[in-house]
């Protein structure tokens, strides 16, 4: 999916919601546990319930990996089930020396490898250019690089001062030499609202993938006010708040209501903050 | 495996060699391709040929993940086959917010999760304390944190100056507040020989996992001279140089000879550099 196609999808859906598929076998409603593949049965119901209100889905790879080989089967079936109109993110936070990153890139981008073809993958920046480059060699695919994450420990290194600027700003500027806004996005946590203005100055055109709204306490209003650019430039993720809105048989219906409430709030902010 | 047990194993084997199982289906000798599980058949032969000369095995998770569900089966069988006398490293370079890192930790440490129980896992530091802590909650297991990696891009961020010191030194000092030398090791590339003296000043007791000898050009002699401490404190990895020493039917025999040559060099350095 291209930059323009993603923007068109946001305008069409009146939403920049990404639904996080952090599907934990231990949290799936009891009535689904007897299904042959409870994780896929859960995801399918969540996708059916929310597709109308979002533009992207983000399976969190840890949750599938923790189930061993059958988890990777659930992931493949889930990815196949997501409508082609929606942007897909493998939230894997990979990154290694060049030849190894090349294999991670094949895993998530080349369907002849592990049976998966995501639009994008999240990548950790610590190992630098040649750990990111192999992901960019897949035409039309996106790297979503960690910049300023939503967790408390994010401050341990990301906000350290390098030449008078925080490290995450250095990550933003250095990595723009590797790819432009048409191939790279950045992870910026919603809990870091103070940083959005600075980040927009350094990366005015890029899409930002924003976790941390909801369970982690970030404000959608603040993120939208300070983060939106002329192509929206935001994908705001919500996982637990939507997929675990209810633990009963009505989980999909409750997920739908949560997603719709966020979409309606986003429709308002698109009207309010998107330059006309 | 404890710190003292690992040191005892090094003295017993007269070796601090870690064999990297970067097993690429495309590079496995032709005569193994007809096996039901060529990756496992290859690894089993490599383990049989090299166990006498090494103290650790390090499957590079990307190579298994790229094969989808059957790759995870090959990984599980490989891990089960490694003798319990040998230290095992899941080279996965994971790291995410707390609850997600907790799932990665279960994947590699809790056999009831994905069927795997490694002694250790490599972790990326960018997301800070709460991305590392969940791995430390598994009693007796190790975190091997990226400090100064062997690849060219390692310099992009790891050597940036933070308060007058390179970032990787900050990673070394901050992370020592999370765990001691009995639970944490650091990745330091063999291509970074200039840094070993500084690193030993900051982390005198820790084990260092050292990739980059062989194919990447690092010197085993320099690493051993500058990196060895009173408990050896080194696990030097070699992957391609051993496992792909030959692409013919004699691959295991050639791997054995390569591993033995490195062990013999290490025996000399243990004699020369280990304080008596």
CSV table of C-alpha atoms in Angstrom, one decimal, chain B residues 1-274:
chain,number,residue,atom,x,y,z
B,1,UNK,CA,23.5,-22.9,34.0
B,2,UNK,CA,25.2,-20.7,36.6
B,3,UNK,CA,28.2,-18.4,36.1
B,4,UNK,CA,30.4,-20.9,38.0
B,5,UNK,CA,29.1,-23.9,36.0
B,6,UNK,CA,29.8,-22.1,32.7
B,7,UNK,CA,33.3,-21.3,33.9
B,8,UNK,CA,33.8,-24.9,34.9
B,9,UNK,CA,32.6,-26.1,31.5
B,10,UNK,CA,35.1,-23.7,29.8
B,11,UNK,CA,38.0,-25.2,31.9
B,12,UNK,CA,36.8,-28.7,31.2
B,13,UNK,CA,36.5,-28.2,27.4
B,14,UNK,CA,39.5,-25.9,27.2
B,15,UNK,CA,37.3,-23.8,25.0
B,16,UNK,CA,35.1,-20.8,25.0
B,17,UNK,CA,33.7,-21.4,21.6
B,18,UNK,CA,30.0,-20.9,20.8
B,19,UNK,CA,28.9,-22.5,17.6
B,20,UNK,CA,26.3,-20.4,15.7
B,21,UNK,CA,23.6,-22.4,14.2
B,22,UNK,CA,22.7,-20.0,11.4
B,23,UNK,CA,21.2,-22.8,9.4
B,24,UNK,CA,20.0,-21.7,6.0
B,25,UNK,CA,17.9,-24.2,4.1
B,26,UNK,CA,19.4,-22.8,0.9
B,27,UNK,CA,22.9,-23.7,2.0
B,28,UNK,CA,22.4,-27.2,3.3
B,29,UNK,CA,24.3,-29.8,1.4
B,30,UNK,CA,22.3,-31.4,-1.5
B,31,UNK,CA,22.3,-34.9,0.0
B,32,UNK,CA,20.4,-33.7,3.1
B,33,UNK,CA,17.6,-31.9,1.2
B,34,UNK,CA,15.6,-35.2,0.9
B,35,UNK,CA,15.5,-35.6,4.7
B,36,UNK,CA,12.1,-35.1,6.4
B,37,UNK,CA,13.6,-32.1,8.3
B,38,UNK,CA,16.8,-31.1,6.5
B,39,UNK,CA,17.5,-28.2,8.9
B,40,UNK,CA,17.4,-30.6,11.9
B,41,UNK,CA,19.4,-33.3,10.1
B,42,UNK,CA,22.1,-30.7,9.3
B,43,UNK,CA,22.2,-29.3,12.9
B,44,UNK,CA,22.3,-32.8,14.4
B,45,UNK,CA,25.3,-33.6,12.4
B,46,UNK,CA,27.0,-30.3,13.2
B,47,UNK,CA,26.3,-30.8,16.9
B,48,UNK,CA,27.7,-34.4,16.9
B,49,UNK,CA,30.8,-33.1,15.1
B,50,UNK,CA,31.5,-30.0,17.3
B,51,UNK,CA,30.2,-30.7,20.8
B,52,UNK,CA,33.7,-31.9,21.9
B,53,UNK,CA,35.2,-28.5,21.0
B,54,UNK,CA,32.7,-25.9,22.2
B,55,UNK,CA,30.8,-24.9,25.3
B,56,UNK,CA,27.7,-23.3,23.8
B,57,UNK,CA,25.3,-23.3,20.8
B,58,UNK,CA,23.5,-20.3,19.5
B,59,UNK,CA,20.7,-20.8,17.0
B,60,UNK,CA,20.0,-17.6,15.1
B,61,UNK,CA,16.2,-17.4,15.4
B,62,UNK,CA,15.8,-15.5,12.1
B,63,UNK,CA,16.9,-18.6,10.1
B,64,UNK,CA,14.2,-20.8,11.7
B,65,UNK,CA,11.5,-18.1,11.7
B,66,UNK,CA,11.9,-17.6,8.0
B,67,UNK,CA,10.8,-21.2,7.5
B,68,UNK,CA,7.4,-20.6,9.2
B,69,UNK,CA,5.9,-23.2,11.5
B,70,UNK,CA,8.2,-26.0,10.4
B,71,UNK,CA,11.2,-23.8,11.2
B,72,UNK,CA,10.0,-23.7,14.8
B,73,UNK,CA,9.8,-27.4,14.8
B,74,UNK,CA,13.4,-27.7,13.5
B,75,UNK,CA,14.4,-25.3,16.3
B,76,UNK,CA,12.7,-27.3,19.0
B,77,UNK,CA,14.2,-30.5,17.9
B,78,UNK,CA,17.7,-28.9,17.6
B,79,UNK,CA,17.4,-27.5,21.1
B,80,UNK,CA,16.3,-30.9,22.5
B,81,UNK,CA,19.3,-32.4,20.8
B,82,UNK,CA,22.0,-30.1,22.2
B,83,UNK,CA,23.7,-31.9,25.2
B,84,UNK,CA,22.7,-30.5,28.6
B,85,UNK,CA,26.4,-29.8,29.3
B,86,UNK,CA,26.3,-27.0,26.8
B,87,UNK,CA,25.0,-23.5,27.3
B,88,UNK,CA,22.2,-22.5,24.8
B,89,UNK,CA,21.5,-19.0,23.4
B,90,UNK,CA,18.4,-17.9,21.5
B,91,UNK,CA,19.8,-15.2,19.3
B,92,UNK,CA,16.6,-13.4,18.9
B,93,UNK,CA,17.4,-9.7,19.7
B,94,UNK,CA,13.9,-9.2,21.1
B,95,UNK,CA,12.6,-6.3,23.3
B,96,UNK,CA,9.2,-4.6,23.6
B,97,UNK,CA,7.0,-3.1,26.3
B,98,UNK,CA,6.8,-5.1,29.5
B,99,UNK,CA,3.8,-7.3,28.8
B,100,UNK,CA,5.0,-8.1,25.3
B,101,UNK,CA,8.6,-8.8,26.5
B,102,UNK,CA,7.0,-11.1,29.0
B,103,UNK,CA,5.6,-13.2,26.1
B,104,UNK,CA,9.0,-13.2,24.3
B,105,UNK,CA,10.5,-14.4,27.6
B,106,UNK,CA,8.0,-17.2,27.9
B,107,UNK,CA,8.6,-18.2,24.3
B,108,UNK,CA,12.3,-18.9,24.9
B,109,UNK,CA,12.4,-19.8,28.6
B,110,UNK,CA,9.1,-21.6,29.5
B,111,UNK,CA,8.8,-25.0,27.8
B,112,UNK,CA,5.1,-25.1,28.3
B,113,UNK,CA,4.8,-22.0,26.0
B,114,UNK,CA,6.4,-22.7,22.6
B,115,UNK,CA,8.2,-26.0,23.6
B,116,UNK,CA,11.6,-24.3,24.1
B,117,UNK,CA,13.8,-23.8,27.1
B,118,UNK,CA,17.0,-21.9,26.3
B,119,UNK,CA,19.5,-20.8,28.9
B,120,UNK,CA,19.6,-17.3,27.5
B,121,UNK,CA,18.2,-14.9,25.0
B,122,UNK,CA,19.8,-11.9,23.2
B,123,UNK,CA,17.8,-8.6,23.9
B,124,UNK,CA,18.0,-5.2,22.3
B,125,UNK,CA,18.3,-2.3,24.8
B,126,UNK,CA,16.6,0.6,23.0
B,127,UNK,CA,13.3,0.3,24.9
B,128,UNK,CA,15.0,0.3,28.3
B,129,UNK,CA,14.5,-1.3,31.7
B,130,UNK,CA,10.9,-2.6,31.5
B,131,UNK,CA,11.6,-4.2,28.2
B,132,UNK,CA,14.4,-6.3,29.7
B,133,UNK,CA,13.0,-7.0,33.2
B,134,UNK,CA,10.5,-9.7,32.1
B,135,UNK,CA,13.4,-11.8,30.9
B,136,UNK,CA,15.1,-11.6,34.3
B,137,UNK,CA,12.0,-12.9,36.0
B,138,UNK,CA,12.9,-16.4,34.9
B,139,UNK,CA,15.1,-17.7,37.7
B,140,UNK,CA,18.4,-19.1,36.4
B,141,UNK,CA,18.0,-17.7,32.9
B,142,UNK,CA,20.3,-15.1,31.3
B,143,UNK,CA,19.8,-11.9,29.3
B,144,UNK,CA,22.5,-11.1,26.8
B,145,UNK,CA,22.1,-7.4,26.0
B,146,UNK,CA,23.3,-5.8,22.8
B,147,UNK,CA,26.1,-3.3,23.7
B,148,UNK,CA,28.5,-2.8,20.8
B,149,UNK,CA,27.6,-4.9,17.8
B,150,UNK,CA,29.9,-6.2,15.1
B,151,UNK,CA,28.2,-4.7,12.0
B,152,UNK,CA,29.2,-1.5,10.2
B,153,UNK,CA,25.9,0.2,11.2
B,154,UNK,CA,26.7,-0.4,14.8
B,155,UNK,CA,28.5,2.9,14.8
B,156,UNK,CA,25.4,4.9,13.7
B,157,UNK,CA,24.0,5.1,17.2
B,158,UNK,CA,26.1,2.9,19.6
B,159,UNK,CA,29.1,5.1,19.4
B,160,UNK,CA,27.3,8.5,19.6
B,161,UNK,CA,28.6,10.6,22.5
B,162,UNK,CA,26.3,10.8,25.5
B,163,UNK,CA,27.6,13.0,28.3
B,164,UNK,CA,31.1,12.6,26.8
B,165,UNK,CA,30.9,8.7,26.6
B,166,UNK,CA,29.7,6.5,23.8
B,167,UNK,CA,26.1,5.3,24.1
B,168,UNK,CA,27.1,1.6,24.4
B,169,UNK,CA,29.0,2.6,27.6
B,170,UNK,CA,25.8,4.1,29.0
B,171,UNK,CA,24.0,0.8,28.1
B,172,UNK,CA,26.7,-1.1,30.1
B,173,UNK,CA,26.4,1.1,33.2
B,174,UNK,CA,22.6,1.6,33.2
B,175,UNK,CA,21.9,-2.1,32.7
B,176,UNK,CA,24.1,-3.2,35.5
B,177,UNK,CA,21.4,-1.7,37.8
B,178,UNK,CA,19.0,-4.3,36.4
B,179,UNK,CA,21.1,-7.5,37.0
B,180,UNK,CA,24.6,-8.6,37.9
B,181,UNK,CA,27.2,-10.7,36.1
B,182,UNK,CA,25.4,-13.8,37.3
B,183,UNK,CA,22.3,-13.1,35.1
B,184,UNK,CA,23.4,-10.7,32.3
B,185,UNK,CA,26.0,-10.8,29.5
B,186,UNK,CA,26.8,-8.3,26.8
B,187,UNK,CA,27.1,-8.7,23.0
B,188,UNK,CA,30.4,-7.0,21.9
B,189,UNK,CA,31.5,-7.6,18.4
B,190,UNK,CA,35.0,-8.9,17.7
B,191,UNK,CA,35.4,-6.2,15.1
B,192,UNK,CA,35.4,-3.7,17.9
B,193,UNK,CA,38.8,-4.7,19.4
B,194,UNK,CA,39.6,-1.1,20.3
B,195,UNK,CA,36.7,-1.1,22.8
B,196,UNK,CA,37.4,-4.2,24.8
B,197,UNK,CA,39.7,-2.5,27.3
B,198,UNK,CA,37.1,0.2,28.1
B,199,UNK,CA,34.4,-2.4,28.3
B,200,UNK,CA,36.4,-4.5,30.7
B,201,UNK,CA,36.9,-1.5,32.9
B,202,UNK,CA,33.1,-0.9,33.0
B,203,UNK,CA,32.1,-4.6,33.2
B,204,UNK,CA,35.0,-6.5,34.7
B,205,UNK,CA,33.1,-9.6,35.7
B,206,UNK,CA,30.6,-10.1,33.0
B,207,UNK,CA,30.6,-12.6,30.2
B,208,UNK,CA,30.8,-11.1,26.8
B,209,UNK,CA,29.2,-12.9,23.8
B,210,UNK,CA,31.5,-12.0,20.9
B,211,UNK,CA,30.4,-12.5,17.3
B,212,UNK,CA,32.3,-11.4,14.3
B,213,UNK,CA,35.4,-13.6,14.5
B,214,UNK,CA,35.9,-15.3,11.1
B,215,UNK,CA,33.6,-14.2,8.2
B,216,UNK,CA,33.2,-10.7,9.7
B,217,UNK,CA,37.0,-10.3,10.2
B,218,UNK,CA,37.5,-10.0,13.9
B,219,UNK,CA,40.7,-11.4,15.6
B,220,UNK,CA,40.4,-14.1,18.2
B,221,UNK,CA,43.8,-13.3,19.5
B,222,UNK,CA,42.9,-9.6,20.1
B,223,UNK,CA,39.6,-10.4,21.6
B,224,UNK,CA,41.2,-13.0,24.0
B,225,UNK,CA,44.1,-10.7,25.0
B,226,UNK,CA,41.9,-7.7,25.8
B,227,UNK,CA,38.6,-9.4,26.8
B,228,UNK,CA,39.5,-12.3,29.0
B,229,UNK,CA,38.9,-12.0,32.8
B,230,UNK,CA,39.6,-14.3,35.7
B,231,UNK,CA,36.6,-16.5,34.8
B,232,UNK,CA,37.4,-16.3,31.1
B,233,UNK,CA,34.3,-14.1,30.6
B,234,UNK,CA,34.2,-14.8,26.9
B,235,UNK,CA,31.9,-16.8,24.6
B,236,UNK,CA,33.3,-16.3,21.1
B,237,UNK,CA,30.8,-17.2,18.4
B,238,UNK,CA,31.6,-18.7,15.0
B,239,UNK,CA,28.9,-19.7,12.6
B,240,UNK,CA,29.5,-19.6,8.9
B,241,UNK,CA,33.2,-20.4,9.3
B,242,UNK,CA,32.3,-23.7,10.9
B,243,UNK,CA,28.9,-24.9,9.7
B,244,UNK,CA,29.6,-24.0,6.0
B,245,UNK,CA,33.3,-25.1,6.0
B,246,UNK,CA,32.2,-27.5,3.2
B,247,UNK,CA,29.0,-27.7,1.2
B,248,UNK,CA,29.6,-31.3,0.3
B,249,UNK,CA,28.9,-34.7,2.0
B,250,UNK,CA,32.0,-34.0,4.2
B,251,UNK,CA,30.4,-30.9,5.8
B,252,UNK,CA,30.3,-32.3,9.3
B,253,UNK,CA,33.9,-33.6,9.2
B,254,UNK,CA,35.1,-30.1,7.9
B,255,UNK,CA,33.0,-28.4,10.6
B,256,UNK,CA,34.7,-30.6,13.2
B,257,UNK,CA,38.2,-29.6,11.9
B,258,UNK,CA,37.3,-25.9,12.0
B,259,UNK,CA,35.9,-26.2,15.5
B,260,UNK,CA,38.9,-28.1,16.7
B,261,UNK,CA,41.3,-25.6,15.2
B,262,UNK,CA,39.5,-22.8,17.1
B,263,UNK,CA,39.4,-24.8,20.3
B,264,UNK,CA,43.2,-25.4,20.0
B,265,UNK,CA,43.8,-21.7,19.6
B,266,UNK,CA,41.5,-21.0,22.6
B,267,UNK,CA,43.4,-23.6,24.7
B,268,UNK,CA,46.5,-21.6,24.0
B,269,UNK,CA,44.9,-18.3,25.0
B,270,UNK,CA,43.4,-19.7,28.2
B,271,UNK,CA,46.9,-20.8,29.1
B,272,UNK,CA,48.3,-17.4,28.1
B,273,UNK,CA,45.7,-14.9,29.3
B,274,UNK,CA,43.6,-16.5,32.1
